[in-house]
């Protein structure tokens, strides 16, 4: 599975949109982009995934560039409870998840 | 709807003892996984199972044993616990090895 690069940490203001970038320049055509998050001391939580089209659900939006070499997770209205480590993972269907270091997001009042 | 549960949530044991961590899911998912999480290493896959009676090694299987006699249960056994196995253990399940759903974790301390 392709490797991903994410910023180590970022802050965002409560109520504002949080845009989390992820680079995956070596992604293959059959690999999906997954996002998970882990709130302190809890199990990782699935957020969203996509192949090439943009996706939206009740938690977030996923924007994938046309060349698929990068993507952005958007939390539309960040709350204090969104403070967590966010993981961007690229994997083909049927392959196992490989967690990297993620982005530590701190939502500030 | 209980989803995926783990027990115990906290466990303290001594070196050399056998410990079993339990994982139970109510979704009838085919796949189940065990991960450990340590500071500086992130989440690492220990074992996984594609179906009842089918298990396979992950990244760090040494010192662990798994079984899956029923689809809903996937126990992880440390046959002779060592201090290096002090960690937080997460179980996960998925329908077709795609989106995984994680349990709340078991914090294990080996003295």
mmCIF file of C-alpha atoms in Angstrom, chain A residues 34 36 38 40-46 49 87 91-100, chain B residues 9 33 35 37 41-43 45 48 57 90 96-105 107:
data_model
loop_
_atom_site.group_PDB
_atom_site.id
_atom_site.type_symbol
_atom_site.label_atom_id
_atom_site.label_comp_id
_atom_site.label_asym_id
_atom_site.label_seq_id
_atom_site.Cartn_x
_atom_site.Cartn_y
_atom_site.Cartn_z
ATOM 1 C CA UNK A 34 -9.294 6.080 4.409
ATOM 2 C CA UNK A 36 -9.701 7.368 10.955
ATOM 3 C CA UNK A 38 -8.396 8.379 17.663
ATOM 4 C CA UNK A 40 -7.427 10.071 23.633
ATOM 5 C CA UNK A 41 -7.554 6.583 25.196
ATOM 6 C CA UNK A 42 -10.298 5.405 22.842
ATOM 7 C CA UNK A 43 -10.256 2.981 19.931
ATOM 8 C CA UNK A 44 -9.743 4.383 16.437
ATOM 9 C CA UNK A 45 -12.934 5.592 14.821
ATOM 10 C CA UNK A 46 -13.712 5.297 11.128
ATOM 11 C CA UNK A 49 -13.112 6.762 2.718
ATOM 12 C CA UNK A 87 -4.906 9.089 10.403
ATOM 13 C CA UNK A 91 -4.898 0.754 1.039
ATOM 14 C CA UNK A 92 -6.251 -1.574 -1.595
ATOM 15 C CA UNK A 93 -9.466 -3.486 -1.004
ATOM 16 C CA UNK A 94 -8.786 -6.569 1.086
ATOM 17 C CA UNK A 95 -5.460 -5.316 2.411
ATOM 18 C CA UNK A 96 -4.847 -4.565 6.025
ATOM 19 C CA UNK A 97 -4.821 -1.110 7.609
ATOM 20 C CA UNK A 98 -1.392 0.323 8.339
ATOM 21 C CA UNK A 99 -1.453 3.254 10.720
ATOM 22 C CA UNK A 100 1.229 5.903 10.488
ATOM 23 C CA UNK B 9 -10.902 -3.075 30.033
ATOM 24 C CA UNK B 33 -8.284 -8.093 14.049
ATOM 25 C CA UNK B 35 -3.754 -4.573 17.343
ATOM 26 C CA UNK B 37 -0.623 0.346 20.556
ATOM 27 C CA UNK B 41 5.005 2.681 17.518
ATOM 28 C CA UNK B 42 1.422 3.542 16.776
ATOM 29 C CA UNK B 43 -0.989 0.702 16.056
ATOM 30 C CA UNK B 45 -1.379 -5.645 13.780
ATOM 31 C CA UNK B 48 -6.327 -11.322 12.128
ATOM 32 C CA UNK B 57 -0.261 -13.548 11.517
ATOM 33 C CA UNK B 90 -7.527 -3.022 20.367
ATOM 34 C CA UNK B 96 -15.108 -7.597 3.972
ATOM 35 C CA UNK B 97 -11.639 -6.543 5.234
ATOM 36 C CA UNK B 98 -12.391 -2.974 4.272
ATOM 37 C CA UNK B 99 -13.733 -0.502 6.826
ATOM 38 C CA UNK B 100 -12.767 -1.628 10.305
ATOM 39 C CA UNK B 101 -14.625 -0.798 13.493
ATOM 40 C CA UNK B 102 -12.639 -0.789 16.693
ATOM 41 C CA UNK B 103 -13.434 -1.756 20.240
ATOM 42 C CA UNK B 104 -12.687 0.434 23.263
ATOM 43 C CA UNK B 105 -9.401 -1.287 24.061
ATOM 44 C CA UNK B 107 -5.032 -1.668 28.892
#
